[in-house]
Coordinates of C-alpha atoms in Angstrom, one line a residue:
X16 CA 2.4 -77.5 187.8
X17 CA 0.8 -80.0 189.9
X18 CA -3.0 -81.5 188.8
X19 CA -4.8 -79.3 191.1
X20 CA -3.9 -76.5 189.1
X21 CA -4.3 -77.9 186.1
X22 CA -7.9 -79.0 186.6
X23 CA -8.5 -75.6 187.5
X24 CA -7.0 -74.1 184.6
X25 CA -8.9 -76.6 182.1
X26 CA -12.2 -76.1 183.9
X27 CA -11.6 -72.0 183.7
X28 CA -10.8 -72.3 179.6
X29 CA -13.3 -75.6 178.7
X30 CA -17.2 -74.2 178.6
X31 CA -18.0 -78.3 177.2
X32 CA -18.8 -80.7 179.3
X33 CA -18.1 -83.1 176.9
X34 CA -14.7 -82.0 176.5
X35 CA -13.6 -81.8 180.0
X36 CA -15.2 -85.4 179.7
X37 CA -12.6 -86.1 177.1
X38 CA -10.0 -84.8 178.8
X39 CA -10.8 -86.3 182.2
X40 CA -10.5 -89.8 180.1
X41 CA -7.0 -89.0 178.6
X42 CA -5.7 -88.3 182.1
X43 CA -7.2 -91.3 183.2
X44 CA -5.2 -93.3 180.6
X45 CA -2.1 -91.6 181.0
X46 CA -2.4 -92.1 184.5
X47 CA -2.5 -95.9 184.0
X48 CA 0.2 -96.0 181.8
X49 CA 2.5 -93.7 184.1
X50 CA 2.2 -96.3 186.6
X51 CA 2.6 -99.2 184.6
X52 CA 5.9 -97.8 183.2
X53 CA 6.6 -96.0 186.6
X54 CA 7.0 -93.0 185.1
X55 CA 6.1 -89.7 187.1
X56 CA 1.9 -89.7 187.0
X57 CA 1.5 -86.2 188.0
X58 CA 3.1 -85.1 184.9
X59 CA 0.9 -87.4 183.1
X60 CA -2.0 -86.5 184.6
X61 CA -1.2 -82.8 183.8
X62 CA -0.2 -83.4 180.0
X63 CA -3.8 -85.6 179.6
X64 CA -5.9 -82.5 181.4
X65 CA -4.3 -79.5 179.8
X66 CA -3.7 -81.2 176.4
X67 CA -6.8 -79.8 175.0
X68 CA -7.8 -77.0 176.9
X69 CA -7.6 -74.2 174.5
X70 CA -9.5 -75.8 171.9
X71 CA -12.8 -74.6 172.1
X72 CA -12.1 -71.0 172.9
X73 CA -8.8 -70.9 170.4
X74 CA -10.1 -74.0 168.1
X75 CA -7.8 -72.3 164.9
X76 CA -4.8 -72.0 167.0
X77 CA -4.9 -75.1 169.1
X78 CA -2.2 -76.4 170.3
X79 CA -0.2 -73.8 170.1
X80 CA -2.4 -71.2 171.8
X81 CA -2.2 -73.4 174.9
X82 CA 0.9 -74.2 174.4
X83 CA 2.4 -70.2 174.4
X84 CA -0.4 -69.5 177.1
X85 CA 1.2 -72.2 179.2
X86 CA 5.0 -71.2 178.7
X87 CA 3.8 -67.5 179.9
X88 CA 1.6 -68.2 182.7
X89 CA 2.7 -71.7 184.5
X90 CA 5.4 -73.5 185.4
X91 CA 4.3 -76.6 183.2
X92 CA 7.4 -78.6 182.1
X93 CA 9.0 -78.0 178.8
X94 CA 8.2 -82.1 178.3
X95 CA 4.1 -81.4 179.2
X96 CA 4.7 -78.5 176.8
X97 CA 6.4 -80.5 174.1
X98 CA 3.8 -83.6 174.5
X99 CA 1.2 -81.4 174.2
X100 CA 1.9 -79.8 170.7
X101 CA 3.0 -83.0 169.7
X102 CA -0.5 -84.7 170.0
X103 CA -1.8 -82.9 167.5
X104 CA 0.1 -84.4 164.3
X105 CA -0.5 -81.4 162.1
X106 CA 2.3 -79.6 164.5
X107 CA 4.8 -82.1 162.9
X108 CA 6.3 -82.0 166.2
X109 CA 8.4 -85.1 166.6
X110 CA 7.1 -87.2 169.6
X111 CA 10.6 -88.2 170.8
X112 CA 9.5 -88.7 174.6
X113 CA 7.7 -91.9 176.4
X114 CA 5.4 -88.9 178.1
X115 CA 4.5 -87.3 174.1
X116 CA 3.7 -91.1 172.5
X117 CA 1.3 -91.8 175.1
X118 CA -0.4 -88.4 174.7
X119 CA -1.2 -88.7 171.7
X120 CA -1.5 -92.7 171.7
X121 CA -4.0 -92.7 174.5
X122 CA -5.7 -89.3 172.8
X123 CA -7.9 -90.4 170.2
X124 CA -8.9 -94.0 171.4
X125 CA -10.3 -93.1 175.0
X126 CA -12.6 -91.4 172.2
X127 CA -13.8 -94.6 170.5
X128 CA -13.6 -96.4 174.1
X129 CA -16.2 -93.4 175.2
X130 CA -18.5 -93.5 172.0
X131 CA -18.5 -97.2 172.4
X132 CA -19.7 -97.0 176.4
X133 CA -22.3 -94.7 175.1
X134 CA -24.1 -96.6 172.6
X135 CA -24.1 -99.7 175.2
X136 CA -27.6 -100.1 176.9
X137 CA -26.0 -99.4 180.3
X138 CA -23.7 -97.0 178.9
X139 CA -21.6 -98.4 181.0
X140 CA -16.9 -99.0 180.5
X141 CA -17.0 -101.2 183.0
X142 CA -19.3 -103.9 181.5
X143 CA -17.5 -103.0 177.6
X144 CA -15.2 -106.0 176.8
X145 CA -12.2 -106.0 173.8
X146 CA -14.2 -107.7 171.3
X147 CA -17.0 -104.9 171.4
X148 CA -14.3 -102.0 170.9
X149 CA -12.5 -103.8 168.4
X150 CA -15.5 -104.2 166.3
X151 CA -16.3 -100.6 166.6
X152 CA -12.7 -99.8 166.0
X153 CA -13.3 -101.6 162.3
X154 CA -16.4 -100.1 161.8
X155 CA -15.5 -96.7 160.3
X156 CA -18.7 -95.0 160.0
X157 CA -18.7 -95.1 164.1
X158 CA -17.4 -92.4 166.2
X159 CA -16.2 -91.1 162.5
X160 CA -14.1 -88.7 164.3
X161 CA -12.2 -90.6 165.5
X162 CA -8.9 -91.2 163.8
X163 CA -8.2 -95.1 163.3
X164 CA -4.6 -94.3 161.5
X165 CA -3.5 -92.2 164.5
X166 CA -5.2 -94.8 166.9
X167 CA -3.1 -97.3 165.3
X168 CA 0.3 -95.0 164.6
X169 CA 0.3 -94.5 168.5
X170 CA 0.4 -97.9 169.6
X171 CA 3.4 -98.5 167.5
X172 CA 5.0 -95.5 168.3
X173 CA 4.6 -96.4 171.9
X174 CA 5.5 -100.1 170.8
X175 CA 2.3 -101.9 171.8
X176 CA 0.8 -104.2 170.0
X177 CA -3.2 -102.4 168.9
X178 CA -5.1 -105.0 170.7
X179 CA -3.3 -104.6 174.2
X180 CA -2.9 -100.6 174.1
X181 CA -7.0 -100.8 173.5
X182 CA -7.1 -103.4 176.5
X183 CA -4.9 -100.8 178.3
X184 CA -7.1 -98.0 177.8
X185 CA -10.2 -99.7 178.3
X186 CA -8.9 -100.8 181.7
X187 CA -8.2 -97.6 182.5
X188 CA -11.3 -95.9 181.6
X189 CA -12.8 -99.2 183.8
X190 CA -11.3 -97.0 186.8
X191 CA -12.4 -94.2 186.3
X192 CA -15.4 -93.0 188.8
X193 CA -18.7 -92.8 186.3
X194 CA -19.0 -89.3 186.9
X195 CA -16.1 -86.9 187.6
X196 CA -16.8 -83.8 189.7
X197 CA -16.5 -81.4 187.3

């Protein structure tokens, strides 16, 4: 599965913009971190686009609807597939792959990083600096949804230190053109 095929498959299941947002910033980050580990960034950029496509239309099944839906009807890679349910930690699929800790790593912090580029006055992840996230990062009552443990469990399960996997991420999402075609 290459990420032309992906993107068409997660526009065809994701009626959110917000979502396809989301996921558009995960591939991002993968992306970034594909690179800086050389590791193959297609496969990256797949796992960050597909990794939540079936959630609003299967939200009670996710990941595993996508998942099964995958196996059946692409060719993705049993290590997309495997990333993929292991992102979401109430699988308690073991993340034993580089490609499965970044996932879900890089997953709920490009969440904060985009919450915190949205309350900015220029709404703008090019002008956010570490500080900024960091505070909102402490601050639990922002971007609530966002999971701080997991944000944290990720960087040591990829074996960065918090404060440069955020760094990471935000120069990732720094990249990233302001509005995606969608």
């Amino acid at each position: 599965m290459n990420r032309a095929q992906a993107y068409a498959l997660m526009l065809e299941h994701t009626p959110s913009a917000s979502l396809r947002r989301h996921m558009l910033n995960v591939e991002t980050a993968m992306r970034w971190y594909a690179r800086h580990w050389q590791e193959d960034e297609e496969q990256y950029a797949v796992t960050g686009l597909l990794h939540d496509f079936d959630y609003e239309l299967h939200p009670g099944e996710h990941p595993t609807w996508g998942v099964e839906y995958l196996r059946a009807n692409t060719d993705a890679t049993p290590e997309v597939l495997d990333a993929i349910m292991g992102h979401a930690a109430y699988t308690n699929t073991p993340r034993t792959t580089r490609l499965s800790q970044t996932l879900f790593a890089v997953d709920e912090l490009t969440g904060l990083v985009q919450a915190s580029a949205l309350v900015r006055p220029d709404g703008d992840v090019r002008q956010m600096e570490l500080k900024s996230l960091k505070k909102r990062f402490k601050n639990r009552a922002f971007a609530a949804g966002v999971n701080r443990d997991e944000v944290e469990q990720g960087a040591r399960e990829l074996g960065v230190e918090l404060d440069e996997h955020m760094e990471n991420v935000l120069a990732a999402m720094r990249e990233m053109p302001e509005t995606p075609a969608e």
